[in-house]
Amino acid sequence: MPSYDRSAALHERACRVLAGGVSSEFRRFSQPHPLFYTRGRGTRITDADGNEYLDFTLSQGPLILGHSHPEVLARVADSCATGQLFAGQYEQELELAERLQRLIPCAERLRFALSGSEADHAAFRAARCLTGRGKILRFEGHYHGWLDNVAQGIGGPSLEALGPREHPNLLPWSKGLPERVRDEFLVLPWNDLALAEKTIAEHAGELAAVVTEPVMCNNGCILPRPGFLEGLRAACDRHGVLLIFDEVITGFRLALGGAQQYFGVIPDLAVFGKALANGYPISVLCGREKVMDVVARGEAIHAGTMNSGQSGVAAALAVLDVLEREPVHERLFALGRKLMAGLREAAQDAGQEVLVQGPGPMLHLGFTSVKEVHELRDCFAYDKARYAAFVRGMQDRGVRLIGRGLWYVSAAHSEADVDACVATTARVFRELN
Ligand SMILES: Cc1ncc(COP(=O)(O)O)c(C=O)c1O
């Protein structure tokens, strides 16, 4: 069994200075305590005790090319030697914007920001500004960041707490939210087109936009039912409501132009982040010219001191070079399919009932006897305690996984990495019996 002693000591020290010992809520839940890391290279990450892990977290998704990709590092070093933040315009930023405009179907105009959360926030503001309406329709189980207005309606502790399907409870994720944000959102179960159509029609007069992850990556990695995204698009068009795709996970991962290219459904606004810069901070708000015009005219204000700094822009340019030059997506889908098949086979051999699903470049594994999940409410069938034990077993044997069941595949992963992971999984599945 590996030792986590040095991480434990550092965590104890961290708790005396960092709130909860971490800098993001999601880092609090690692077992047996938050681990400290010293080095990431390719598909491997090493902790402060010298334990090495095959990484399928990709640091919550951004590392589409793996840790410390040499081309990305070199481009960032070169660019940062000329300056770090002009807080003014420069040519590389323009080059990146032009490339994204060419690659992303809805990106007639765009703005750079730092995080997915704030770009989502800007999208909601632009939608309200253009339509003059106040409400946004969102879906249970989707994550659009941690800011006040979206820290509600994500999910709940139990199926009962979510309330009736047609009128779900808007449950807060955090305490300390202002009362008024409750009026900002309507929430529905995802993947139910008839219900979404009915709600959009009933609330058209007050609805600025519908926001969705095109794949429900944050719970179950669930694909849209055939026709669901197309139906949302049509319902929004019928009622003059804007459609926003939150592509913070799907972007650059399903295709260079994101899920909108992959599914052939073009939103009015979209938000990208994570994989664009392989771990450097940059996000994108983009959309149709007529919507983004409210930002261009300074009616819907968007700002940020650190926006489009050299490191993020240079890293993004390097990532796009690789993604456009090499058959990365083919590889991500092939490796993802191989991994999913291996996980299913390992589970069957060990007598574990699991559901493995996803498009491939990202996927989800959960312990359940249920054969299909289509929305958050179905995800209550997953045995979360069993998954937590599985994640700990995998970590103890050198594989790093995200605690909520989402797996990411990178271009750095090899077939041998997948085989090694499946072999470890088979062992841990047997040990769980
Ligand atoms: C779909 C989606 N949207 C928005 C966000 C928020 O992005 P960030 O963590 O960069 O603020 C995330 C983060 O995981 C996400 O998965």
GROMACS .gro file of N, CA and C and ligand atoms in nm, residues 24 26 60 114-120 142-147 212-215 217-218 246-250 271-274 282-283 404 406 408, ligand 1:
model
  124
   24SER      N    1  -0.998   2.501  -0.433
   24SER     CA    2  -1.125   2.479  -0.504
   24SER      C    3  -1.201   2.372  -0.428
   26PHE      N    4  -1.378   2.133  -0.516
   26PHE     CA    5  -1.369   1.996  -0.568
   26PHE      C    6  -1.242   1.924  -0.522
   60GLN      N    7  -0.919   1.760  -1.411
   60GLN     CA    8  -1.058   1.800  -1.436
   60GLN      C    9  -1.082   1.834  -1.583
  114LEU      N   10  -1.117   3.423  -1.848
  114LEU     CA   11  -1.022   3.332  -1.782
  114LEU      C   12  -1.082   3.197  -1.747
  115SER      N   13  -1.206   3.198  -1.699
  115SER     CA   14  -1.264   3.071  -1.652
  115SER      C   15  -1.398   3.046  -1.721
  116GLY      N   16  -1.439   2.921  -1.718
  116GLY     CA   17  -1.569   2.885  -1.772
  116GLY      C   18  -1.681   2.955  -1.698
  117SER      N   19  -1.668   2.964  -1.566
  117SER     CA   20  -1.773   3.025  -1.484
  117SER      C   21  -1.802   3.167  -1.529
  118GLU      N   22  -1.697   3.246  -1.549
  118GLU     CA   23  -1.724   3.387  -1.582
  118GLU      C   24  -1.770   3.402  -1.726
  119ALA      N   25  -1.725   3.314  -1.816
  119ALA     CA   26  -1.772   3.323  -1.955
  119ALA      C   27  -1.921   3.284  -1.961
  120ASP      N   28  -1.961   3.184  -1.882
  120ASP     CA   29  -2.104   3.150  -1.872
  120ASP      C   30  -2.183   3.271  -1.822
  142HIS      N   31  -2.658   1.968  -1.478
  142HIS     CA   32  -2.559   2.041  -1.559
  142HIS      C   33  -2.485   2.138  -1.469
  143TYR      N   34  -2.357   2.159  -1.499
  143TYR     CA   35  -2.275   2.249  -1.418
  143TYR      C   36  -2.232   2.366  -1.505
  144HIS      N   37  -2.259   2.486  -1.458
  144HIS     CA   38  -2.220   2.605  -1.533
  144HIS      C   39  -2.135   2.697  -1.448
  145GLY      N   40  -2.059   2.638  -1.354
  145GLY     CA   41  -1.971   2.717  -1.270
  145GLY      C   42  -2.027   2.732  -1.130
  146TRP      N   43  -1.961   2.815  -1.053
  146TRP     CA   44  -1.991   2.821  -0.910
  146TRP      C   45  -2.048   2.956  -0.866
  147LEU      N   46  -2.069   3.050  -0.963
  147LEU     CA   47  -2.116   3.184  -0.924
  147LEU      C   48  -2.261   3.178  -0.875
  212THR      N   49  -2.754   2.466  -2.203
  212THR     CA   50  -2.733   2.323  -2.184
  212THR      C   51  -2.589   2.285  -2.212
  213GLU      N   52  -2.539   2.185  -2.138
  213GLU     CA   53  -2.419   2.116  -2.184
  213GLU      C   54  -2.469   2.027  -2.298
  214PRO      N   55  -2.404   2.025  -2.413
  214PRO     CA   56  -2.454   1.942  -2.523
  214PRO      C   57  -2.446   1.792  -2.491
  215VAL      N   58  -2.350   1.753  -2.410
  215VAL     CA   59  -2.347   1.619  -2.349
  215VAL      C   60  -2.349   1.647  -2.199
  217CYS      N   61  -2.199   1.609  -1.931
  217CYS     CA   62  -2.071   1.554  -1.884
  217CYS      C   63  -2.065   1.548  -1.732
  218ASN      N   64  -2.125   1.645  -1.666
  218ASN     CA   65  -2.105   1.656  -1.521
  218ASN      C   66  -2.185   1.557  -1.437
  246ASP      N   67  -2.301   2.525  -2.333
  246ASP     CA   68  -2.186   2.530  -2.244
  246ASP      C   69  -2.092   2.419  -2.286
  247GLU      N   70  -1.990   2.458  -2.364
  247GLU     CA   71  -1.896   2.361  -2.421
  247GLU      C   72  -1.765   2.357  -2.343
  248VAL      N   73  -1.772   2.391  -2.216
  248VAL     CA   74  -1.648   2.395  -2.136
  248VAL      C   75  -1.581   2.257  -2.134
  249ILE      N   76  -1.660   2.150  -2.137
  249ILE     CA   77  -1.599   2.017  -2.144
  249ILE      C   78  -1.598   1.964  -2.288
  250THR      N   79  -1.709   1.978  -2.359
  250THR     CA   80  -1.716   1.918  -2.494
  250THR      C   81  -1.625   1.989  -2.594
  271VAL      N   82  -1.986   2.874  -2.485
  271VAL     CA   83  -1.876   2.900  -2.392
  271VAL      C   84  -1.778   2.784  -2.399
  272PHE      N   85  -1.651   2.818  -2.413
  272PHE     CA   86  -1.543   2.718  -2.419
  272PHE      C   87  -1.441   2.749  -2.310
  273GLY      N   88  -1.366   2.648  -2.269
  273GLY     CA   89  -1.262   2.669  -2.168
  273GLY      C   90  -1.170   2.549  -2.167
  274LYS      N   91  -1.152   2.493  -2.050
  274LYS     CA   92  -1.072   2.372  -2.024
  274LYS      C   93  -0.970   2.336  -2.134
  282ILE      N   94  -0.767   3.025  -1.981
  282ILE     CA   95  -0.832   3.104  -2.085
  282ILE      C   96  -0.969   3.042  -2.110
  283SER      N   97  -1.068   3.125  -2.134
  283SER     CA   98  -1.199   3.075  -2.175
  283SER      C   99  -1.252   3.168  -2.284
  404ARG      N  100  -1.632   1.159  -0.910
  404ARG     CA  101  -1.774   1.149  -0.947
  404ARG      C  102  -1.800   1.063  -1.070
  406LEU      N  103  -1.645   1.054  -1.381
  406LEU     CA  104  -1.610   1.101  -1.515
  406LEU      C  105  -1.463   1.070  -1.543
  408TYR      N  106  -1.143   1.113  -1.834
  408TYR     CA  107  -1.097   1.186  -1.953
  408TYR      C  108  -0.982   1.110  -2.018
  434LIG     C1  109  -1.975   2.240  -1.834
  434LIG     C2  110  -1.900   2.333  -1.745
  434LIG     N1  111  -1.926   2.463  -1.748
  434LIG     C3  112  -1.860   2.552  -1.672
  434LIG     C4  113  -1.761   2.511  -1.586
  434LIG     C5  114  -1.690   2.610  -1.501
  434LIG     O1  115  -1.562   2.631  -1.553
  434LIG     P1  116  -1.445   2.685  -1.458
  434LIG     O2  117  -1.418   2.579  -1.358
  434LIG     O3  118  -1.331   2.708  -1.553
  434LIG     O4  119  -1.494   2.812  -1.398
  434LIG     C6  120  -1.729   2.374  -1.579
  434LIG     C7  121  -1.624   2.326  -1.487
  434LIG     O5  122  -1.605   2.210  -1.465
  434LIG     C8  123  -1.801   2.283  -1.659
  434LIG     O6  124  -1.777   2.151  -1.654
   0.00000   0.00000   0.00000
